Amino acid sequence: MEYVEALKDKRYIHAMKEYLNKHSLRDNLFFVMGINMGLRLSELLQLKVQDVVEGEEGIKEFYSCSDGYSPSIYINNQVRNALASYIKTVEAEPDDYLFKSKKCASPITRQQAYRIINHAAKEVGVPGKVGTHTLRKTFGYHAYHSGVAISILQKHFHHSSPSETLRYLGIKKEENTSVKLDVNL
C-alpha cells in the first residue's frame, strides 16, 4: 500500500468537490462523506440509504457505526447538502447501498473508489499521492486544526496513543497549531 497524505490545502478540497459535483453526485457524496466523517473505506462502501436517511423525515442527525464500540458520528451540513442533492436524483430503497455501482446492486469496489478519488485529484492538480485513505486523514487533519482534541481523534481512529494519531495525520509535535475555540454563548 502506498503512503498517502491528508489534503491540507482547502483549495484542493474545494476544487475536488467542484470537479466531482459536475461529474457525479454519487462520487461527490463519497468524497464529502469521507472528508467530513472520517469513516474507513470499508465502512463508507457498506453504508446503506437507511443508515443516513429516515423515511420521509429526511437525513439523520447522526450515523451510528455498526461496529458496536464507535460513537455515533455527526452528519454535518456539508454531508447533509450532498446527501440531499444525491438522494433527489436516484430512486433508492432504504436497503440499497448508498454508493451503489452503476452496473449492479452492490456497492462500488475499493478499486473503483480509489480511481474516483485519484482521478479527481489529478484533474485538479493535487500534488503527491492521493487515495481513498486520504479522505480519512483529511478529516483528522482538519478536525485537529479546528480544535478537536487529539484524544478524541485517537479514539475515533482506534489508535493506541496520541503520538500515533499525530504521526498518522502528518502533524509534527513541534508544529505550532493555533486553535480558535469559539464557544460563542
Tab-separated table of C-alpha atoms in Angstrom:
chain	number	residue	atom	x	y	z
A	1	MET	CA	0.000	0.000	0.000
A	2	GLU	CA	1.295	3.438	-0.900
A	3	TYR	CA	1.542	6.114	1.766
A	4	VAL	CA	-0.891	8.973	1.191
A	5	GLU	CA	-1.306	12.267	2.989
A	6	ALA	CA	-4.192	14.463	4.022
A	7	LEU	CA	-5.390	17.223	1.730
A	8	LYS	CA	-4.042	20.061	3.848
A	9	ASP	CA	-4.784	22.890	1.430
A	10	LYS	CA	-8.517	23.642	1.430
A	11	ARG	CA	-8.285	24.981	-2.125
A	12	TYR	CA	-7.708	21.420	-3.339
A	13	ILE	CA	-10.648	20.180	-1.293
A	14	HIS	CA	-12.955	22.777	-2.852
A	15	ALA	CA	-11.601	22.079	-6.329
A	16	MET	CA	-12.176	18.333	-5.933
A	17	LYS	CA	-15.713	18.904	-4.648
A	18	GLU	CA	-16.459	21.161	-7.595
A	19	TYR	CA	-14.999	18.674	-10.082
A	20	LEU	CA	-16.818	15.679	-8.591
A	21	ASN	CA	-20.103	17.565	-8.291
A	22	LYS	CA	-20.021	18.296	-12.037
A	23	HIS	CA	-19.270	14.670	-12.940
A	24	SER	CA	-21.223	12.562	-10.452
A	25	LEU	CA	-23.317	13.420	-7.408
A	26	ARG	CA	-22.644	9.925	-6.050
A	27	ASP	CA	-18.885	10.388	-6.296
A	28	ASN	CA	-19.133	13.880	-4.802
A	29	LEU	CA	-21.119	12.469	-1.865
A	30	PHE	CA	-18.489	9.755	-1.396
A	31	PHE	CA	-15.748	12.391	-1.196
A	32	VAL	CA	-17.744	14.754	1.043
A	33	MET	CA	-18.710	11.998	3.474
A	34	GLY	CA	-15.146	10.730	3.575
A	35	ILE	CA	-13.571	14.070	4.442
A	36	ASN	CA	-16.315	15.134	6.857
A	37	MET	CA	-16.947	11.917	8.766
A	38	GLY	CA	-13.594	10.137	8.759
A	39	LEU	CA	-15.051	6.687	8.153
A	40	ARG	CA	-12.906	3.795	6.967
A	41	LEU	CA	-13.273	2.899	3.299
A	42	SER	CA	-14.937	-0.393	4.206
A	43	GLU	CA	-17.494	1.490	6.351
A	44	LEU	CA	-18.234	4.005	3.593
A	45	LEU	CA	-18.766	1.314	0.987
A	46	GLN	CA	-21.119	-0.670	3.221
A	47	LEU	CA	-23.371	2.316	4.008
A	48	LYS	CA	-26.987	1.813	3.075
A	49	VAL	CA	-29.536	4.537	2.444
A	50	GLN	CA	-31.339	3.673	5.708
A	51	ASP	CA	-28.125	4.327	7.666
A	52	VAL	CA	-28.303	8.046	6.894
A	53	VAL	CA	-31.859	8.710	5.708
A	54	GLU	CA	-35.026	8.238	7.772
A	55	GLY	CA	-38.057	7.598	5.561
A	56	GLU	CA	-39.847	10.783	4.602
A	57	GLU	CA	-38.406	12.618	7.606
A	58	GLY	CA	-35.122	13.278	5.886
A	59	ILE	CA	-31.486	12.945	6.751
A	60	LYS	CA	-30.489	11.631	10.166
A	61	GLU	CA	-28.508	13.855	12.508
A	62	PHE	CA	-26.047	11.082	13.442
A	63	TYR	CA	-24.719	7.961	11.785
A	64	SER	CA	-24.449	5.055	14.211
A	65	CYS	CA	-21.470	2.855	13.431
A	66	SER	CA	-22.280	-0.822	13.151
A	67	ASP	CA	-19.098	-1.964	14.927
A	68	GLY	CA	-20.767	-1.587	18.313
A	69	TYR	CA	-17.986	0.333	20.051
A	70	SER	CA	-17.548	3.505	18.000
A	71	PRO	CA	-19.521	6.597	18.958
A	72	SER	CA	-22.143	7.953	16.592
A	73	ILE	CA	-20.812	10.400	14.019
A	74	TYR	CA	-22.460	13.744	13.367
A	75	ILE	CA	-23.744	14.331	9.843
A	76	ASN	CA	-22.778	17.960	9.260
A	77	ASN	CA	-24.281	20.438	6.776
A	78	GLN	CA	-21.762	19.648	4.034
A	79	VAL	CA	-22.756	15.980	4.145
A	80	ARG	CA	-26.458	16.816	4.534
A	81	ASN	CA	-26.410	19.000	1.416
A	82	ALA	CA	-24.512	16.452	-0.662
A	83	LEU	CA	-26.849	13.697	0.554
A	84	ALA	CA	-29.968	15.730	-0.236
A	85	SER	CA	-28.712	16.507	-3.759
A	86	TYR	CA	-27.850	12.890	-4.428
A	87	ILE	CA	-30.987	11.323	-2.930
A	88	LYS	CA	-33.183	13.597	-5.094
A	89	THR	CA	-31.592	12.219	-8.258
A	90	VAL	CA	-31.806	8.476	-7.555
A	91	GLU	CA	-34.611	6.095	-6.849
A	92	ALA	CA	-33.176	4.411	-3.806
A	93	GLU	CA	-34.785	1.942	-1.463
A	94	PRO	CA	-33.809	2.059	2.234
A	95	ASP	CA	-31.880	-1.207	1.893
A	96	ASP	CA	-29.886	-0.065	-1.177
A	97	TYR	CA	-26.205	0.682	-0.848
A	98	LEU	CA	-25.588	4.417	-0.751
A	99	PHE	CA	-22.664	4.127	-3.182
A	100	LYS	CA	-24.279	1.597	-5.461
A	101	SER	CA	-22.459	0.508	-8.570
A	102	LYS	CA	-23.968	1.611	-11.877
A	103	LYS	CA	-23.645	-1.991	-13.098
A	104	CYS	CA	-25.269	-3.955	-10.265
A	105	ALA	CA	-26.911	-3.701	-6.831
A	106	SER	CA	-23.573	-3.996	-4.983
A	107	PRO	CA	-21.572	-1.007	-3.768
A	108	ILE	CA	-18.700	0.303	-5.841
A	109	THR	CA	-15.481	-1.634	-5.321
A	110	ARG	CA	-12.450	-0.458	-3.374
A	111	GLN	CA	-10.619	-0.152	-6.692
A	112	GLN	CA	-13.376	1.994	-8.212
A	113	ALA	CA	-13.414	4.207	-5.109
A	114	TYR	CA	-9.643	4.658	-5.481
A	115	ARG	CA	-9.985	5.502	-9.188
A	116	ILE	CA	-12.673	8.110	-8.440
A	117	ILE	CA	-10.620	9.924	-5.795
A	118	ASN	CA	-7.258	9.581	-7.535
A	119	HIS	CA	-8.621	10.751	-10.903
A	120	ALA	CA	-10.344	13.800	-9.378
A	121	ALA	CA	-7.153	14.722	-7.518
A	122	LYS	CA	-5.096	14.509	-10.716
A	123	GLU	CA	-7.666	16.537	-12.661
A	124	VAL	CA	-7.479	19.441	-10.213
A	125	GLY	CA	-3.704	19.259	-9.794
A	126	VAL	CA	-3.299	17.890	-6.281
A	127	PRO	CA	0.407	17.169	-5.757
A	128	GLY	CA	1.638	13.936	-4.209
A	129	LYS	CA	-0.049	10.603	-3.753
A	130	VAL	CA	-3.792	10.604	-3.184
A	131	GLY	CA	-6.014	7.631	-2.496
A	132	THR	CA	-9.099	6.663	-0.558
A	133	HIS	CA	-7.220	6.819	2.750
A	134	THR	CA	-6.552	10.484	2.004
A	135	LEU	CA	-10.197	11.160	2.911
A	136	ARG	CA	-9.883	9.805	6.451
A	137	LYS	CA	-6.579	11.598	7.017
A	138	THR	CA	-8.032	14.851	5.660
A	139	PHE	CA	-10.894	14.604	8.145
A	140	GLY	CA	-8.485	14.098	11.061
A	141	TYR	CA	-6.027	16.773	9.977
A	142	HIS	CA	-8.676	19.477	9.662
A	143	ALA	CA	-10.540	18.342	12.782
A	144	TYR	CA	-7.308	18.676	14.762
A	145	HIS	CA	-6.598	22.122	13.323
A	146	SER	CA	-10.182	23.158	14.140
A	147	GLY	CA	-9.666	22.424	17.813
A	148	VAL	CA	-10.785	18.809	18.208
A	149	ALA	CA	-8.716	17.249	20.981
A	150	ILE	CA	-6.151	14.676	19.868
A	151	SER	CA	-7.629	12.264	22.442
A	152	ILE	CA	-10.986	12.362	20.646
A	153	LEU	CA	-9.330	11.769	17.270
A	154	GLN	CA	-7.239	8.971	18.789
A	155	LYS	CA	-10.451	7.269	19.898
A	156	HIS	CA	-12.120	7.862	16.501
A	157	PHE	CA	-9.185	6.277	14.667
A	158	HIS	CA	-8.793	3.473	17.251
A	159	HIS	CA	-5.145	4.365	17.841
A	160	SER	CA	-3.243	3.330	20.944
A	161	SER	CA	-1.585	6.704	21.640
A	162	PRO	CA	-1.847	10.410	20.790
A	163	SER	CA	1.597	10.275	19.142
A	164	GLU	CA	0.360	7.531	16.789
A	165	THR	CA	-2.571	9.750	15.793
A	166	LEU	CA	-0.350	12.805	15.245
A	167	ARG	CA	2.022	10.731	13.099
A	168	TYR	CA	-0.928	9.287	11.140
A	169	LEU	CA	-2.238	12.782	10.417
A	170	GLY	CA	1.172	14.070	9.377
A	171	ILE	CA	1.400	16.546	12.258
A	172	LYS	CA	4.756	17.099	13.919
A	173	LYS	CA	4.716	17.626	17.692
A	174	GLU	CA	6.670	20.847	17.369
A	175	GLU	CA	4.168	22.208	14.840
A	176	ASN	CA	2.534	25.307	16.288
A	177	THR	CA	-1.203	24.922	15.916
A	178	SER	CA	-3.384	27.936	16.557
A	179	VAL	CA	-6.777	26.763	17.691
A	180	LYS	CA	-9.754	29.060	17.782
A	181	LEU	CA	-12.142	27.742	20.427
A	182	ASP	CA	-15.176	29.940	19.979
A	183	VAL	CA	-17.904	28.849	22.377
A	184	ASN	CA	-19.892	31.960	21.466
A	185	LEU	CA	-22.663	31.549	24.075
